[in-house]
Amino acid sequence: MAGGPSREYNNRLIRWVEYRLPIFSAVEATIGRDMPTPKNLNYWWSLGSVLFLALIIQIATGIFLAMHYVPNGAMAFDSVEQIMRNVNYGWLLRYVHSNSASLFFAAVYIHILRGMYYGSYKAPRELLWIIGVVILVLMMATAFMGYVLPWGQMSFWAATVITNLFSAIPWVGESLTTWLWGGFAVDSPTLQRFFSLHYLLPFVILGVSLMHVWALHVHGSSNPVGISARSKQDTIPYHPYYTSKYMSVIGIALIILAFLVFYEPNFLAHADQFKPADPLQTPPNIVPEWYFLPFYAILRSIPDKLGGVIMFGGSIAILFLVPWLDTSRVRSARFRPTYRYFFWIFVLNVILLGWVGAQPPEGAALVIGRLATAYYFAHFLIVLPFVGWFERPRPLPESISKPVLKSGTPAAEAAE
Amino acid sequence: MATTAPDTGEGGTRRDFIFVAATSAAAVGAGLAVWPFVNSMNPSKDVLAEATLEVDLSPIEEGQRITVLWRKKPVFVDHRAPDKIAEAQNTALSDLKDPQADADRVQRPEWLVMIGICTHLGCIPQGQRVGERLGDFGGWFCPCHGSHYDTSGRIRKGPAPTNLEVPPYSFVNDTTIQLG
């Protein structure tokens, strides 16, 4: 957020404002239109723009949905049906809102896995990573509270199960859950405060995301080879090169979103969500939205209430420590022959946990869930530190442009 | 500034003291101001107004279980058959995760009254309706995370930490109880 004007503006109005409030240069210093960016960024680096798009879609559709929604236990379910049937384009706003939440999480998970594969969290980008994990936690809280608002059966029981996690805390658990509920069970007061917070948190996410981008632009993007840009030859301006690339990715993301919204709007929904909340009848198999399944599997695999809650929280909290758990000095898994395999095992293990999370907690699924939970933590606590010590990384290229420009004979020079 | 005490080098100056005192007062004030916000989220007076509920037991047949709603929580009333009572009474306390004798959980052995909320994460256990799973111990089974309760509502298997809670109640006469 630098101060003085860095460039001369042609537009007189912009010049007039800039002289009095240097907002244009401040924005440019943060968003970085001309920021030199490594020239070898692949498509895995484009999820950040999809995430910003998803956040804007969620805020925009959410503001208009809130104009019709009633956050009251007696009326919430009916008001959502009112949105679906009577409000002009209400169905579109709601289906975009619910499916875009899935897009949001799909993109954020790929974004996080990108960081894990290419070691994006390593010095000097530890704080950037930590801010990112904070955004993930905020997203999870927002998505959970949003899921409660339609006040269907899954809403009600998801709210019950998740708020009851806090009752596991010794001594204060009971009064803490009563405080969270505003009563002795999940009820209208709970719904109303969830609505208030669900409206607030996206703006908090927006603020923290700007911090994320700000921190990113201090040292710039990491890149697939994981060595820092050394010369001008290693970088290209962000605009128009990456803006155009990311626009194409945003186009693909919008096509996926449009397919879900217009053809399979309830593909990711649950049948029990079409029944109004009933405090006397728990659905036979409570499952969360797909993006929470791996964490839910971890919660259920521990046969102890407090233990399950600690592992559930720990499975996310451990991400904060990743920059220090990974002892390798080489960033990119491209040059880490051992870690590379462990990374993909980790990905498969998380998918397996997701499958377990959707199964009833008994029989083989329970056993698999326990093993997969153990491996999830072993990846962070054993694989990351020890592979870093024992692994012999492959030799790193001298510069970013070396591997890009084929075996040291720069193609650009050859062409000239 | 002539009245300011000279800095002795060891302790602080008067100005330091005023600074610390003012900051502390502001911090305490801010802390106190937070309380109304926090407390506004606690149950309101209408929620706290404890409702009592009378339940007529006379139409409940032996072996039948009914659910009533009290303070927005489901309460299980189980008219236990003699074999279920015997099963509950003959269980060794050493087999229990949350040891409690059946006699401590009932006022009259044939009537078991409990809050029907799983002590794990708050689901409603199955076993109240005909045909639902009773779990491995013939009592109740919570489908959410697989907790099994016995015929006295005690946790026997699964993640729940404690037995199903017994609410405060009293017998008004032989066929009526009052909850709360």
mmCIF file with all atom_site columns, N, CA and C in Angstrom, chain A residues 260-282:
data_model
loop_
_atom_site.group_PDB
_atom_site.id
_atom_site.type_symbol
_atom_site.label_atom_id
_atom_site.label_alt_id
_atom_site.label_comp_id
_atom_site.label_asym_id
_atom_site.label_entity_id
_atom_site.label_seq_id
_atom_site.pdbx_PDB_ins_code
_atom_site.Cartn_x
_atom_site.Cartn_y
_atom_site.Cartn_z
_atom_site.occupancy
_atom_site.B_iso_or_equiv
_atom_site.pdbx_formal_charge
_atom_site.auth_seq_id
_atom_site.auth_comp_id
_atom_site.auth_asym_id
_atom_site.auth_atom_id
_atom_site.pdbx_PDB_model_num
ATOM 1  N N  . LEU A 1 260 ? -23.976 -26.944 -13.600 1.00 0.00 ? 260 LEU A N  1
ATOM 2  C CA . LEU A 1 260 ? -24.613 -27.385 -12.360 1.00 0.00 ? 260 LEU A CA 1
ATOM 3  C C  . LEU A 1 260 ? -25.933 -26.637 -12.143 1.00 0.00 ? 260 LEU A C  1
ATOM 4  N N  . VAL A 1 261 ? -25.907 -25.308 -12.310 1.00 0.00 ? 261 VAL A N  1
ATOM 5  C CA . VAL A 1 261 ? -27.088 -24.499 -12.010 1.00 0.00 ? 261 VAL A CA 1
ATOM 6  C C  . VAL A 1 261 ? -28.249 -24.846 -12.937 1.00 0.00 ? 261 VAL A C  1
ATOM 7  N N  . PHE A 1 262 ? -27.965 -25.009 -14.227 1.00 0.00 ? 262 PHE A N  1
ATOM 8  C CA . PHE A 1 262 ? -29.067 -25.150 -15.180 1.00 0.00 ? 262 PHE A CA 1
ATOM 9  C C  . PHE A 1 262 ? -29.451 -26.591 -15.465 1.00 0.00 ? 262 PHE A C  1
ATOM 10 N N  . TYR A 1 263 ? -28.554 -27.535 -15.222 1.00 0.00 ? 263 TYR A N  1
ATOM 11 C CA . TYR A 1 263 ? -28.877 -28.922 -15.554 1.00 0.00 ? 263 TYR A CA 1
ATOM 12 C C  . TYR A 1 263 ? -28.976 -29.828 -14.339 1.00 0.00 ? 263 TYR A C  1
ATOM 13 N N  . GLU A 1 264 ? -28.119 -29.620 -13.361 1.00 0.00 ? 264 GLU A N  1
ATOM 14 C CA . GLU A 1 264 ? -28.126 -30.505 -12.190 1.00 0.00 ? 264 GLU A CA 1
ATOM 15 C C  . GLU A 1 264 ? -28.082 -29.676 -10.905 1.00 0.00 ? 264 GLU A C  1
ATOM 16 N N  . PRO A 1 265 ? -29.068 -28.781 -10.707 1.00 0.00 ? 265 PRO A N  1
ATOM 17 C CA . PRO A 1 265 ? -28.942 -27.837 -9.580  1.00 0.00 ? 265 PRO A CA 1
ATOM 18 C C  . PRO A 1 265 ? -28.921 -28.526 -8.218  1.00 0.00 ? 265 PRO A C  1
ATOM 19 N N  . ASN A 1 266 ? -29.490 -29.728 -8.145  1.00 0.00 ? 266 ASN A N  1
ATOM 20 C CA . ASN A 1 266 ? -29.523 -30.403 -6.844  1.00 0.00 ? 266 ASN A CA 1
ATOM 21 C C  . ASN A 1 266 ? -28.623 -31.617 -6.794  1.00 0.00 ? 266 ASN A C  1
ATOM 22 N N  . PHE A 1 267 ? -27.686 -31.693 -7.757  1.00 0.00 ? 267 PHE A N  1
ATOM 23 C CA . PHE A 1 267 ? -26.772 -32.830 -7.790  1.00 0.00 ? 267 PHE A CA 1
ATOM 24 C C  . PHE A 1 267 ? -26.011 -32.958 -6.474  1.00 0.00 ? 267 PHE A C  1
ATOM 25 N N  . LEU A 1 268 ? -25.595 -31.850 -5.903  1.00 0.00 ? 268 LEU A N  1
ATOM 26 C CA . LEU A 1 268 ? -24.793 -31.869 -4.678  1.00 0.00 ? 268 LEU A CA 1
ATOM 27 C C  . LEU A 1 268 ? -25.650 -31.688 -3.432  1.00 0.00 ? 268 LEU A C  1
ATOM 28 N N  . ALA A 1 269 ? -26.974 -31.618 -3.610  1.00 0.00 ? 269 ALA A N  1
ATOM 29 C CA . ALA A 1 269 ? -27.855 -31.412 -2.451  1.00 0.00 ? 269 ALA A CA 1
ATOM 30 C C  . ALA A 1 269 ? -28.252 -32.757 -1.852  1.00 0.00 ? 269 ALA A C  1
ATOM 31 N N  . HIS A 1 270 ? -28.950 -32.721 -0.734  1.00 0.00 ? 270 HIS A N  1
ATOM 32 C CA . HIS A 1 270 ? -29.350 -33.933 -0.037  1.00 0.00 ? 270 HIS A CA 1
ATOM 33 C C  . HIS A 1 270 ? -30.869 -33.962 0.085   1.00 0.00 ? 270 HIS A C  1
ATOM 34 N N  . ALA A 1 271 ? -31.449 -35.150 -0.136  1.00 0.00 ? 271 ALA A N  1
ATOM 35 C CA . ALA A 1 271 ? -32.910 -35.274 -0.161  1.00 0.00 ? 271 ALA A CA 1
ATOM 36 C C  . ALA A 1 271 ? -33.548 -34.770 1.140   1.00 0.00 ? 271 ALA A C  1
ATOM 37 N N  . ASP A 1 272 ? -32.884 -35.007 2.282   1.00 0.00 ? 272 ASP A N  1
ATOM 38 C CA . ASP A 1 272 ? -33.471 -34.607 3.561   1.00 0.00 ? 272 ASP A CA 1
ATOM 39 C C  . ASP A 1 272 ? -33.596 -33.094 3.699   1.00 0.00 ? 272 ASP A C  1
ATOM 40 N N  . GLN A 1 273 ? -32.871 -32.346 2.873   1.00 0.00 ? 273 GLN A N  1
ATOM 41 C CA . GLN A 1 273 ? -32.938 -30.889 2.929   1.00 0.00 ? 273 GLN A CA 1
ATOM 42 C C  . GLN A 1 273 ? -34.291 -30.387 2.414   1.00 0.00 ? 273 GLN A C  1
ATOM 43 N N  . PHE A 1 274 ? -35.062 -31.264 1.745   1.00 0.00 ? 274 PHE A N  1
ATOM 44 C CA . PHE A 1 274 ? -36.371 -30.854 1.238   1.00 0.00 ? 274 PHE A CA 1
ATOM 45 C C  . PHE A 1 274 ? -37.465 -31.057 2.275   1.00 0.00 ? 274 PHE A C  1
ATOM 46 N N  . LYS A 1 275 ? -37.097 -31.583 3.431   1.00 0.00 ? 275 LYS A N  1
ATOM 47 C CA . LYS A 1 275 ? -38.072 -31.715 4.529   1.00 0.00 ? 275 LYS A CA 1
ATOM 48 C C  . LYS A 1 275 ? -37.815 -30.595 5.524   1.00 0.00 ? 275 LYS A C  1
ATOM 49 N N  . PRO A 1 276 ? -38.869 -29.967 6.040   1.00 0.00 ? 276 PRO A N  1
ATOM 50 C CA . PRO A 1 276 ? -38.657 -28.917 7.048   1.00 0.00 ? 276 PRO A CA 1
ATOM 51 C C  . PRO A 1 276 ? -38.003 -29.492 8.306   1.00 0.00 ? 276 PRO A C  1
ATOM 52 N N  . ALA A 1 277 ? -37.263 -28.653 9.016   1.00 0.00 ? 277 ALA A N  1
ATOM 53 C CA . ALA A 1 277 ? -36.567 -29.086 10.227  1.00 0.00 ? 277 ALA A CA 1
ATOM 54 C C  . ALA A 1 277 ? -37.543 -29.697 11.223  1.00 0.00 ? 277 ALA A C  1
ATOM 55 N N  . ASP A 1 278 ? -37.173 -30.855 11.766  1.00 0.00 ? 278 ASP A N  1
ATOM 56 C CA . ASP A 1 278 ? -38.011 -31.533 12.753  1.00 0.00 ? 278 ASP A CA 1
ATOM 57 C C  . ASP A 1 278 ? -37.133 -31.907 13.940  1.00 0.00 ? 278 ASP A C  1
ATOM 58 N N  . PRO A 1 279 ? -37.295 -31.191 15.072  1.00 0.00 ? 279 PRO A N  1
ATOM 59 C CA . PRO A 1 279 ? -36.413 -31.452 16.219  1.00 0.00 ? 279 PRO A CA 1
ATOM 60 C C  . PRO A 1 279 ? -36.637 -32.821 16.855  1.00 0.00 ? 279 PRO A C  1
ATOM 61 N N  . LEU A 1 280 ? -37.669 -33.563 16.412  1.00 0.00 ? 280 LEU A N  1
ATOM 62 C CA . LEU A 1 280 ? -37.955 -34.852 17.039  1.00 0.00 ? 280 LEU A CA 1
ATOM 63 C C  . LEU A 1 280 ? -37.485 -36.025 16.209  1.00 0.00 ? 280 LEU A C  1
ATOM 64 N N  . GLN A 1 281 ? -36.974 -35.778 15.019  1.00 0.00 ? 281 GLN A N  1
ATOM 65 C CA . GLN A 1 281 ? -36.619 -36.891 14.149  1.00 0.00 ? 281 GLN A CA 1
ATOM 66 C C  . GLN A 1 281 ? -35.272 -36.637 13.502  1.00 0.00 ? 281 GLN A C  1
ATOM 67 N N  . THR A 1 282 ? -34.258 -37.402 13.908  1.00 0.00 ? 282 THR A N  1
ATOM 68 C CA . THR A 1 282 ? -32.952 -37.277 13.272  1.00 0.00 ? 282 THR A CA 1
ATOM 69 C C  . THR A 1 282 ? -32.938 -38.110 12.004  1.00 0.00 ? 282 THR A C  1
#
